[in-house]
Coordinates of C-alpha atoms and ligand atoms in Angstrom, one line a residue:
M1 CA -63.0 64.0 165.3
N2 CA -60.1 64.6 167.8
G3 CA -60.6 68.4 168.0
S4 CA -60.4 70.1 164.6
P5 CA -62.0 68.7 161.5
F6 CA -59.7 66.9 159.1
Q7 CA -57.3 66.0 161.9
A8 CA -56.9 63.0 164.1
T9 CA -54.1 61.2 166.1
A10 CA -53.8 57.5 166.7
L11 CA -51.5 55.2 168.7
A12 CA -50.5 51.6 167.8
H13 CA -48.1 49.0 168.9
P14 CA -45.8 46.8 166.8
N15 CA -46.3 43.0 167.0
I16 CA -44.1 39.9 167.1
A17 CA -45.2 37.1 164.9
F18 CA -45.5 33.7 166.6
I19 CA -46.6 32.1 163.3
K20 CA -45.0 34.1 160.5
Y21 CA -46.3 35.8 157.3
W22 CA -43.7 35.3 154.5
G23 CA -44.9 35.4 150.9
N24 CA -47.9 36.9 149.2
R25 CA -50.4 35.4 146.7
D26 CA -51.1 39.0 145.6
E27 CA -48.3 41.5 146.0
Q28 CA -50.4 44.6 145.2
L29 CA -53.2 43.8 147.7
R30 CA -50.8 42.1 150.2
L31 CA -52.8 38.9 150.3
P32 CA -50.8 36.4 152.2
L33 CA -50.2 32.7 151.3
T34 CA -51.0 31.6 154.8
G35 CA -52.6 32.8 158.0
S36 CA -50.3 34.2 160.7
L37 CA -50.5 34.9 164.5
S38 CA -48.9 37.6 166.7
M39 CA -48.8 39.3 170.0
A40 CA -48.9 43.1 170.2
L41 CA -46.1 44.8 172.1
N42 CA -47.3 47.0 174.9
G43 CA -45.1 50.1 175.8
L44 CA -43.6 50.3 172.3
D45 CA -45.8 53.1 170.8
T46 CA -46.1 54.7 167.4
V47 CA -48.2 57.9 167.6
T48 CA -49.3 59.4 164.3
Q49 CA -51.2 62.6 163.6
V50 CA -52.9 63.2 160.2
S51 CA -54.2 66.5 159.0
F52 CA -55.9 66.9 155.6
N53 CA -55.2 70.5 154.6
P54 CA -56.6 72.4 151.6
G55 CA -53.4 74.6 151.7
L56 CA -51.1 71.6 150.8
T57 CA -50.0 70.9 147.2
A58 CA -48.6 67.5 148.1
D59 CA -48.6 65.0 151.0
R60 CA -45.9 65.5 153.7
F61 CA -44.5 62.9 156.0
I62 CA -42.5 63.8 159.1
L63 CA -41.0 60.8 161.0
N64 CA -39.4 61.4 164.4
G65 CA -39.1 65.1 163.6
V66 CA -37.4 64.5 160.2
E67 CA -39.1 65.4 156.9
Q68 CA -39.2 62.3 154.7
T69 CA -38.7 62.2 150.9
G70 CA -38.2 59.4 148.4
A71 CA -39.5 55.9 149.0
A72 CA -40.7 56.5 152.6
L73 CA -42.9 59.5 151.5
E74 CA -44.1 57.6 148.4
R75 CA -45.3 54.7 150.5
V76 CA -47.3 56.9 152.8
A77 CA -48.7 59.0 149.9
H78 CA -49.7 55.8 148.1
F79 CA -51.5 54.6 151.3
L80 CA -53.3 58.0 151.7
E81 CA -54.6 57.6 148.1
H82 CA -56.6 54.6 149.4
V83 CA -58.1 56.7 152.2
R84 CA -58.9 59.6 149.8
Q85 CA -60.7 57.2 147.5
L86 CA -62.7 55.7 150.4
A87 CA -63.7 59.1 151.7
G88 CA -64.2 60.7 148.3
I89 CA -61.9 63.7 149.1
N90 CA -59.0 65.1 147.2
L91 CA -57.1 67.0 149.9
F92 CA -53.4 66.3 150.6
A93 CA -52.3 65.5 154.2
Q94 CA -49.5 66.2 156.6
V95 CA -48.5 63.0 158.5
E96 CA -46.4 63.4 161.6
S97 CA -45.3 60.2 163.2
G98 CA -43.0 59.3 166.1
N99 CA -41.9 56.1 167.9
N100 CA -41.0 56.0 171.6
Y101 CA -38.5 53.2 170.8
P102 CA -35.3 53.8 168.9
S103 CA -35.7 52.8 165.2
S104 CA -32.1 51.6 165.5
T105 CA -33.2 48.6 167.5
G106 CA -34.4 46.9 164.3
I107 CA -38.0 46.3 165.7
A108 CA -40.3 46.2 162.7
S109 CA -42.1 49.6 163.0
S110 CA -44.1 49.3 159.8
A111 CA -46.8 47.3 161.5
A112 CA -47.5 50.0 164.1
A113 CA -46.9 52.7 161.5
F114 CA -49.6 51.6 159.1
A115 CA -52.1 50.6 161.9
A116 CA -51.8 54.1 163.4
L117 CA -51.9 55.8 160.0
A118 CA -55.0 53.8 158.9
L119 CA -57.0 54.9 162.0
A120 CA -55.7 58.5 162.1
A121 CA -56.2 59.1 158.4
T122 CA -59.7 57.6 158.1
K123 CA -60.8 59.5 161.2
A124 CA -59.4 62.7 159.8
A125 CA -61.1 62.1 156.5
G126 CA -64.4 61.7 158.4
L127 CA -64.7 57.9 158.0
E128 CA -65.9 55.5 160.7
L129 CA -64.5 52.1 159.8
S130 CA -65.2 48.8 161.6
E131 CA -62.2 47.0 163.1
S132 CA -62.1 44.5 160.2
E133 CA -62.4 47.3 157.6
L134 CA -59.5 49.1 159.4
S135 CA -57.5 45.9 159.5
R136 CA -58.0 45.4 155.8
L137 CA -56.9 48.9 155.1
A138 CA -53.8 48.7 157.3
R139 CA -52.9 45.5 155.4
L140 CA -52.5 47.5 152.2
G141 CA -49.7 49.5 153.8
S142 CA -47.9 46.6 155.4
G143 CA -49.2 43.1 155.8
S144 CA -48.3 42.6 159.5
A145 CA -50.0 46.0 160.2
C146 CA -53.4 44.3 159.9
R147 CA -52.6 42.4 163.1
S148 CA -51.7 45.6 165.1
V149 CA -55.3 46.8 164.5
P150 CA -57.1 44.4 166.9
G151 CA -53.9 43.9 169.0
G152 CA -53.7 41.4 171.8
F153 CA -53.1 37.9 170.4
A154 CA -54.2 38.4 166.8
E155 CA -54.7 36.0 163.9
W156 CA -54.6 37.2 160.3
L157 CA -57.2 35.3 158.3
P158 CA -55.7 34.9 154.8
G159 CA -59.2 35.2 153.3
S160 CA -60.3 34.5 149.7
G161 CA -59.7 38.1 148.6
D162 CA -59.4 41.7 149.7
A163 CA -62.7 41.7 151.5
D164 CA -62.0 38.9 154.0
S165 CA -58.3 39.1 154.5
Y166 CA -57.9 40.8 157.9
A167 CA -57.0 40.1 161.5
I168 CA -59.1 39.3 164.5
Q169 CA -58.2 39.2 168.2
I170 CA -58.2 35.5 169.4
A171 CA -57.4 36.6 173.0
P172 CA -57.1 39.9 174.8
P173 CA -53.7 41.2 176.1
E174 CA -54.6 40.2 179.7
H175 CA -55.3 36.6 178.7
W176 CA -51.7 35.5 179.3
D177 CA -48.9 37.1 181.2
L178 CA -46.1 36.7 178.6
V179 CA -43.2 39.0 178.1
D180 CA -41.2 39.6 174.9
L181 CA -37.6 40.3 175.7
I182 CA -36.3 41.9 172.6
V183 CA -32.6 41.1 172.4
V184 CA -30.8 43.6 170.2
V185 CA -27.6 42.2 168.7
D186 CA -27.3 44.5 165.7
R187 CA -28.5 48.1 165.2
S188 CA -27.8 48.5 161.5
E189 CA -30.6 49.0 158.9
K190 CA -31.4 45.7 157.2
A191 CA -30.3 45.6 153.5
I192 CA -33.5 43.9 152.2
G193 CA -36.8 45.0 153.7
S194 CA -39.8 42.7 154.1
S195 CA -41.7 44.0 151.1
A196 CA -38.8 42.9 148.9
G197 CA -38.4 39.7 150.9
H198 CA -41.9 38.5 150.4
K199 CA -41.3 38.6 146.6
L200 CA -38.3 36.3 147.0
A201 CA -40.1 33.7 149.1
S202 CA -41.4 31.7 146.1
T203 CA -37.9 31.3 144.7
S204 CA -37.1 28.9 147.6
P205 CA -37.8 25.2 147.0
L206 CA -38.7 25.0 150.7
Q207 CA -41.6 27.6 150.5
T208 CA -44.1 25.0 149.3
L209 CA -43.3 22.8 152.2
R210 CA -43.4 25.6 154.7
I211 CA -46.8 26.7 153.4
A212 CA -48.2 23.2 153.5
G213 CA -47.5 22.9 157.2
A214 CA -48.5 26.4 158.2
P215 CA -52.2 25.8 158.9
E216 CA -51.3 23.0 161.3
R217 CA -48.7 25.1 163.1
L218 CA -51.2 28.0 163.4
E219 CA -53.7 25.7 164.9
Q220 CA -51.1 24.4 167.4
C221 CA -50.1 28.0 168.3
S222 CA -53.7 29.1 168.7
T223 CA -54.5 26.2 171.0
A224 CA -51.4 26.8 173.0
I225 CA -52.4 30.4 173.6
L226 CA -56.0 29.6 174.4
T227 CA -55.0 26.9 176.9
R228 CA -51.9 28.8 178.1
D229 CA -49.7 25.8 177.4
F230 CA -46.1 27.3 177.3
E231 CA -44.2 24.2 176.2
R232 CA -46.6 23.7 173.2
L233 CA -46.3 27.4 172.3
A234 CA -42.5 27.3 172.6
Q235 CA -42.1 24.3 170.2
V236 CA -44.4 25.6 167.5
V237 CA -43.0 29.2 167.7
E238 CA -39.4 28.1 167.3
L239 CA -40.3 25.6 164.5
D240 CA -42.2 28.3 162.6
S241 CA -39.4 30.8 162.9
E242 CA -36.9 28.1 161.6
W243 CA -39.1 27.4 158.6
M244 CA -39.2 31.1 157.7
H245 CA -35.5 31.5 158.0
A246 CA -34.9 28.3 156.0
V247 CA -37.0 29.8 153.2
M248 CA -35.1 33.1 153.4
R249 CA -31.7 31.4 153.2
T250 CA -32.6 29.2 150.3
S251 CA -34.3 31.9 148.2
S252 CA -32.5 33.4 145.1
P253 CA -30.8 35.6 146.0
P254 CA -30.5 34.2 149.5
L255 CA -31.5 36.3 152.5
Y256 CA -29.3 35.7 155.6
Y257 CA -30.4 38.0 158.4
W258 CA -28.7 36.3 161.4
T259 CA -25.4 37.2 163.0
P260 CA -23.3 34.9 165.2
A261 CA -24.8 36.7 168.2
T262 CA -28.3 35.7 167.0
E263 CA -27.2 32.0 167.1
V264 CA -25.6 32.5 170.6
V265 CA -28.9 33.8 172.0
I266 CA -31.1 31.1 170.4
W267 CA -28.7 28.4 171.5
H268 CA -28.8 29.6 175.1
V269 CA -32.6 30.0 175.1
R270 CA -33.0 26.4 174.0
A271 CA -30.6 25.2 176.7
W272 CA -32.4 27.2 179.4
R273 CA -35.8 25.7 178.3
A274 CA -34.2 22.2 178.5
Q275 CA -33.3 23.0 182.1
G276 CA -37.0 23.8 182.8
H277 CA -37.2 27.6 182.2
A278 CA -40.3 28.9 180.3
V279 CA -38.5 30.7 177.5
C280 CA -38.5 30.4 173.7
A281 CA -37.0 32.3 170.8
T282 CA -38.3 33.7 167.5
V283 CA -36.7 36.0 164.9
D284 CA -38.4 38.3 162.3
A285 CA -36.7 39.7 159.2
G286 CA -33.5 40.8 161.0
P287 CA -30.8 39.6 163.4
N288 CA -32.5 40.5 166.7
V289 CA -34.1 37.8 168.8
H290 CA -37.5 38.0 170.5
V291 CA -37.3 35.8 173.6
I292 CA -40.8 35.0 174.8
A293 CA -41.0 34.2 178.4
L294 CA -43.6 33.6 181.1
A295 CA -43.7 36.8 183.2
E296 CA -42.3 35.1 186.3
E297 CA -39.2 34.0 184.3
A298 CA -38.7 37.4 182.7
A299 CA -36.3 39.0 185.2
W300 CA -34.2 35.9 185.4
A301 CA -34.1 35.6 181.6
E302 CA -33.2 39.3 181.2
T303 CA -30.2 39.0 183.5
Q304 CA -29.0 35.9 181.6
L305 CA -29.5 37.5 178.2
R306 CA -27.7 40.7 179.1
A307 CA -24.6 38.7 180.1
L308 CA -24.3 37.0 176.7
P309 CA -21.6 38.1 174.3
G310 CA -22.9 40.4 171.5
V311 CA -26.0 41.5 173.3
L312 CA -26.3 45.3 173.0
E313 CA -29.6 45.9 174.7
V314 CA -32.8 44.1 175.9
L315 CA -36.2 45.8 175.7
K316 CA -39.3 44.4 177.4
A317 CA -42.9 44.3 176.3
K318 CA -46.0 42.7 177.6
P319 CA -49.0 41.9 175.4
G320 CA -50.5 45.2 174.2
G321 CA -53.9 46.3 172.9
G322 CA -55.1 47.4 169.5
V323 CA -54.9 50.7 167.7
K324 CA -56.7 53.6 169.4
L325 CA -57.4 57.3 168.9
I326 CA -55.7 59.7 171.3
K327 CA -56.2 63.4 172.0
D328 CA -54.1 65.7 169.8
Ligands
PMV1 O1 -45.7 43.3 157.2 P1 -44.3 43.1 156.5 O2 -44.4 43.2 155.1 O3 -43.3 44.0 157.2 O4 -43.8 41.6 156.8 C1 -43.6 41.1 158.1 C2 -42.7 39.9 158.0 C3 -42.3 39.3 159.3 O5 -42.1 40.3 160.3 C4 -40.9 38.6 159.1 C5 -43.2 38.2 159.8 C6 -44.5 38.6 160.4 O6 -45.5 37.9 160.2 O7 -44.6 39.7 161.0

């Protein structure tokens, strides 16, 4: 149990969705309308320590050294409630979490956050969950977190209910030498987070069409990964990203996450691929662009990207593994 009883520390990576999750059929349980598929991002680490402590009168949450209150604390405390129920304990916990990547880069950290919290908290509470049980639990904190549990190239099976809605690894990180070049064009906090965004998805008339085509796109993406077919991957990843942003822009109220620099990056990535370079672009709920490249193209692509107007920073990540326990 990572040293002392009631305490454990876990490390998890965020992930980039190749086939997106946008919209729930059950908001409370975070059951998605469709399956989704992602790659875990190695080198971007969230480390979370959980200590259940009889001396505490409430849960505490410290993020990157800063004590959290309000909505951030409530979300963690609500998640810990699930763990207390599973373990049959009634102790409050201190949660200390840190990211090695700046939160200002707009990389969704909630996936890594709830994957790490799920493992550290259940271990600290004396539970031994299977990977699928852990993935289900992480899903309750943030949908995309269920994919950070197995890591690698992971598919979230939408399932028929809580029990079978979790992620599985379809290929390990070493299966394909891809690189995610995370192109930061805006460092500001987004106004509407994804939890609120999922609730708006059904207000778009395009969501039904997006959902109808999602299983086919997921199948295409999965096959492209398993056969290491970059051109096939590129086409379906870009198409799926466009579908999600089309839904966002046509919901009420509309969500418009892109900036002019987002467009500039995407435009160039498409032009470079037309010239024969193995690069494609996808965007999550924010303005920053994830440029997926074959490893041998990454250095060239990074140089090109850094020279584009509006690019503030480029981070690099290879495929990463799943959540794991680490020494305190
Ligand atoms: O897990 P959430 O609620 O933060 O939603 C993630 C939404 C996207 O990042 C836009 C897509 C995805 O599948 O990760």
